[in-house]
């Protein structure tokens, strides 16, 4: 059983490559054989016609739950599909135990439609602190990693987000309208203004990667499910970016955030986006 952060740091130094291998194996065994090969019985709806789950999601999460738990005895896994089946399992994020936060297929809609813009997200968290993350886009063979204090990397190359180009409209990836309520749409409405170029997001994990690479200036999201955000937020942080909620505080994976929130290439851009969002209708969403 891990007892302190220093020991977790030692674990990461020894086993980050093992986590990467587990993520790659999960994708190779359960996701990629079904990519563009899904049968109708392998796709189900959860909350509605745009909230999809597939056998790839379920099986990849089971694979990672077993593999990650074996790598770090005493840890727990909080996965999107397990929480859907039993919402009480989400509460583990609040505790002292090391937690793996897993989204087995982030961008299930894209996956179902044969688009390569999906990824597997894994983050290691303890007491609400993001410690490490893995963002793997198997159809693109891209792996981004981050360790708190150790930088962000894409396929071994260091990532630096850098500030946006002065005078250019900010590209902001926002919560997709298919997944947002009318209230959430109103909260994001202030971004439709001069100097901002909002567009619907795809896979949240890949949008965070785009911010970390300096290809997208910011995100603006209206929900706080930790599996969508944990891995990408650390990636952006370690690439030199920042994330803020409407209260001016960083996003907390433990929940209770003032929404919408942003992650951006630098602190100034994050403040600019939240200043705009503060003119809208604030949201408060329980995880």
JSON list of N, CA and C in Angstrom, two decimals, residues 5 19-20 40 45 56 60 64 68 70 93 105 111 117 122 126 128 149 162 178 181 187 189 196 211 226 234-235 259:
[
{"chain": "A", "resi": 5, "resn": "UNK", "atom": "N", "xyz": [3.30, 10.65, -0.94]},
{"chain": "A", "resi": 5, "resn": "UNK", "atom": "CA", "xyz": [3.54, 11.10, -2.30]},
{"chain": "A", "resi": 5, "resn": "UNK", "atom": "C", "xyz": [4.94, 10.75, -2.76]},
{"chain": "A", "resi": 19, "resn": "UNK", "atom": "N", "xyz": [2.78, 1.40, -17.07]},
{"chain": "A", "resi": 19, "resn": "UNK", "atom": "CA", "xyz": [1.45, 1.97, -17.28]},
{"chain": "A", "resi": 19, "resn": "UNK", "atom": "C", "xyz": [1.22, 2.19, -18.77]},
{"chain": "A", "resi": 20, "resn": "UNK", "atom": "N", "xyz": [2.22, 2.75, -19.43]},
{"chain": "A", "resi": 20, "resn": "UNK", "atom": "CA", "xyz": [2.11, 2.96, -20.89]},
{"chain": "A", "resi": 20, "resn": "UNK", "atom": "C", "xyz": [1.85, 1.64, -21.60]},
{"chain": "A", "resi": 40, "resn": "UNK", "atom": "N", "xyz": [-23.84, -3.95, -34.67]},
{"chain": "A", "resi": 40, "resn": "UNK", "atom": "CA", "xyz": [-24.91, -3.19, -34.03]},
{"chain": "A", "resi": 40, "resn": "UNK", "atom": "C", "xyz": [-25.08, -3.58, -32.57]},
{"chain": "A", "resi": 45, "resn": "UNK", "atom": "N", "xyz": [-26.86, 2.79, -25.95]},
{"chain": "A", "resi": 45, "resn": "UNK", "atom": "CA", "xyz": [-27.06, 4.16, -25.48]},
{"chain": "A", "resi": 45, "resn": "UNK", "atom": "C", "xyz": [-27.06, 4.16, -23.96]},
{"chain": "A", "resi": 56, "resn": "UNK", "atom": "N", "xyz": [-16.08, -1.97, -26.73]},
{"chain": "A", "resi": 56, "resn": "UNK", "atom": "CA", "xyz": [-14.69, -1.53, -26.59]},
{"chain": "A", "resi": 56, "resn": "UNK", "atom": "C", "xyz": [-14.50, -0.73, -25.32]},
{"chain": "A", "resi": 60, "resn": "UNK", "atom": "N", "xyz": [-12.19, -2.48, -22.50]},
{"chain": "A", "resi": 60, "resn": "UNK", "atom": "CA", "xyz": [-10.92, -1.79, -22.26]},
{"chain": "A", "resi": 60, "resn": "UNK", "atom": "C", "xyz": [-10.83, -1.31, -20.82]},
{"chain": "A", "resi": 64, "resn": "UNK", "atom": "N", "xyz": [-7.97, -2.37, -18.10]},
{"chain": "A", "resi": 64, "resn": "UNK", "atom": "CA", "xyz": [-7.15, -1.40, -17.39]},
{"chain": "A", "resi": 64, "resn": "UNK", "atom": "C", "xyz": [-7.36, -1.47, -15.88]},
{"chain": "A", "resi": 68, "resn": "UNK", "atom": "N", "xyz": [-3.93, -1.91, -13.95]},
{"chain": "A", "resi": 68, "resn": "UNK", "atom": "CA", "xyz": [-3.45, -0.79, -13.12]},
{"chain": "A", "resi": 68, "resn": "UNK", "atom": "C", "xyz": [-3.51, -1.14, -11.64]},
{"chain": "A", "resi": 70, "resn": "UNK", "atom": "N", "xyz": [-3.05, -4.05, -10.41]},
{"chain": "A", "resi": 70, "resn": "UNK", "atom": "CA", "xyz": [-1.93, -4.96, -10.15]},
{"chain": "A", "resi": 70, "resn": "UNK", "atom": "C", "xyz": [-0.61, -4.20, -10.07]},
{"chain": "A", "resi": 93, "resn": "UNK", "atom": "N", "xyz": [-12.50, 9.24, -5.43]},
{"chain": "A", "resi": 93, "resn": "UNK", "atom": "CA", "xyz": [-11.63, 10.37, -5.78]},
{"chain": "A", "resi": 93, "resn": "UNK", "atom": "C", "xyz": [-11.42, 11.29, -4.58]},
{"chain": "A", "resi": 105, "resn": "UNK", "atom": "N", "xyz": [-12.51, 4.94, -23.71]},
{"chain": "A", "resi": 105, "resn": "UNK", "atom": "CA", "xyz": [-12.61, 5.49, -25.07]},
{"chain": "A", "resi": 105, "resn": "UNK", "atom": "C", "xyz": [-13.21, 6.88, -24.93]},
{"chain": "A", "resi": 111, "resn": "UNK", "atom": "N", "xyz": [-15.45, 7.27, -32.37]},
{"chain": "A", "resi": 111, "resn": "UNK", "atom": "CA", "xyz": [-15.08, 5.87, -32.53]},
{"chain": "A", "resi": 111, "resn": "UNK", "atom": "C", "xyz": [-16.17, 5.10, -33.27]},
{"chain": "A", "resi": 117, "resn": "UNK", "atom": "N", "xyz": [-10.45, 10.28, -34.25]},
{"chain": "A", "resi": 117, "resn": "UNK", "atom": "CA", "xyz": [-10.29, 11.25, -33.18]},
{"chain": "A", "resi": 117, "resn": "UNK", "atom": "C", "xyz": [-10.82, 10.78, -31.84]},
{"chain": "A", "resi": 122, "resn": "UNK", "atom": "N", "xyz": [-5.85, 8.02, -18.98]},
{"chain": "A", "resi": 122, "resn": "UNK", "atom": "CA", "xyz": [-5.55, 7.49, -17.65]},
{"chain": "A", "resi": 122, "resn": "UNK", "atom": "C", "xyz": [-4.84, 8.58, -16.87]},
{"chain": "A", "resi": 126, "resn": "UNK", "atom": "N", "xyz": [-4.00, 11.56, -6.22]},
{"chain": "A", "resi": 126, "resn": "UNK", "atom": "CA", "xyz": [-4.14, 11.27, -4.79]},
{"chain": "A", "resi": 126, "resn": "UNK", "atom": "C", "xyz": [-4.49, 12.54, -4.05]},
{"chain": "A", "resi": 128, "resn": "UNK", "atom": "N", "xyz": [-6.81, 14.52, -4.50]},
{"chain": "A", "resi": 128, "resn": "UNK", "atom": "CA", "xyz": [-7.18, 15.57, -5.42]},
{"chain": "A", "resi": 128, "resn": "UNK", "atom": "C", "xyz": [-6.04, 16.15, -6.23]},
{"chain": "A", "resi": 149, "resn": "UNK", "atom": "N", "xyz": [5.51, 18.16, -12.27]},
{"chain": "A", "resi": 149, "resn": "UNK", "atom": "CA", "xyz": [6.86, 18.66, -12.08]},
{"chain": "A", "resi": 149, "resn": "UNK", "atom": "C", "xyz": [7.87, 18.11, -13.06]},
{"chain": "A", "resi": 162, "resn": "UNK", "atom": "N", "xyz": [3.07, 27.56, -25.10]},
{"chain": "A", "resi": 162, "resn": "UNK", "atom": "CA", "xyz": [3.42, 28.91, -25.54]},
{"chain": "A", "resi": 162, "resn": "UNK", "atom": "C", "xyz": [2.19, 29.81, -25.64]},
{"chain": "A", "resi": 178, "resn": "UNK", "atom": "N", "xyz": [-24.31, 18.81, -28.93]},
{"chain": "A", "resi": 178, "resn": "UNK", "atom": "CA", "xyz": [-25.05, 17.55, -28.79]},
{"chain": "A", "resi": 178, "resn": "UNK", "atom": "C", "xyz": [-25.14, 17.10, -27.34]},
{"chain": "A", "resi": 181, "resn": "UNK", "atom": "N", "xyz": [-27.04, 21.12, -22.31]},
{"chain": "A", "resi": 181, "resn": "UNK", "atom": "CA", "xyz": [-28.40, 21.60, -22.08]},
{"chain": "A", "resi": 181, "resn": "UNK", "atom": "C", "xyz": [-28.51, 23.05, -22.55]},
{"chain": "A", "resi": 187, "resn": "UNK", "atom": "N", "xyz": [-24.55, 29.54, -20.80]},
{"chain": "A", "resi": 187, "resn": "UNK", "atom": "CA", "xyz": [-23.35, 29.85, -20.02]},
{"chain": "A", "resi": 187, "resn": "UNK", "atom": "C", "xyz": [-22.14, 30.07, -20.90]},
{"chain": "A", "resi": 189, "resn": "UNK", "atom": "N", "xyz": [-22.36, 31.21, -24.05]},
{"chain": "A", "resi": 189, "resn": "UNK", "atom": "CA", "xyz": [-22.70, 32.19, -25.09]},
{"chain": "A", "resi": 189, "resn": "UNK", "atom": "C", "xyz": [-21.76, 33.41, -25.14]},
{"chain": "A", "resi": 196, "resn": "UNK", "atom": "N", "xyz": [-12.73, 36.04, -30.46]},
{"chain": "A", "resi": 196, "resn": "UNK", "atom": "CA", "xyz": [-12.82, 34.64, -30.06]},
{"chain": "A", "resi": 196, "resn": "UNK", "atom": "C", "xyz": [-13.42, 33.84, -31.21]},
{"chain": "A", "resi": 211, "resn": "UNK", "atom": "N", "xyz": [-4.25, 21.87, -27.03]},
{"chain": "A", "resi": 211, "resn": "UNK", "atom": "CA", "xyz": [-3.84, 23.04, -26.25]},
{"chain": "A", "resi": 211, "resn": "UNK", "atom": "C", "xyz": [-2.38, 22.91, -25.83]},
{"chain": "A", "resi": 226, "resn": "UNK", "atom": "N", "xyz": [-14.53, 13.73, -13.98]},
{"chain": "A", "resi": 226, "resn": "UNK", "atom": "CA", "xyz": [-13.07, 13.72, -13.88]},
{"chain": "A", "resi": 226, "resn": "UNK", "atom": "C", "xyz": [-12.40, 12.92, -14.99]},
{"chain": "A", "resi": 234, "resn": "UNK", "atom": "N", "xyz": [-3.51, 17.93, -16.52]},
{"chain": "A", "resi": 234, "resn": "UNK", "atom": "CA", "xyz": [-2.10, 17.83, -16.15]},
{"chain": "A", "resi": 234, "resn": "UNK", "atom": "C", "xyz": [-1.20, 18.02, -17.36]},
{"chain": "A", "resi": 235, "resn": "UNK", "atom": "N", "xyz": [-1.61, 17.50, -18.50]},
{"chain": "A", "resi": 235, "resn": "UNK", "atom": "CA", "xyz": [-0.84, 17.67, -19.73]},
{"chain": "A", "resi": 235, "resn": "UNK", "atom": "C", "xyz": [-0.69, 19.16, -20.06]},
{"chain": "A", "resi": 259, "resn": "UNK", "atom": "N", "xyz": [-18.67, 26.42, -12.83]},
{"chain": "A", "resi": 259, "resn": "UNK", "atom": "CA", "xyz": [-18.64, 26.13, -14.25]},
{"chain": "A", "resi": 259, "resn": "UNK", "atom": "C", "xyz": [-19.34, 27.21, -15.05]}
]
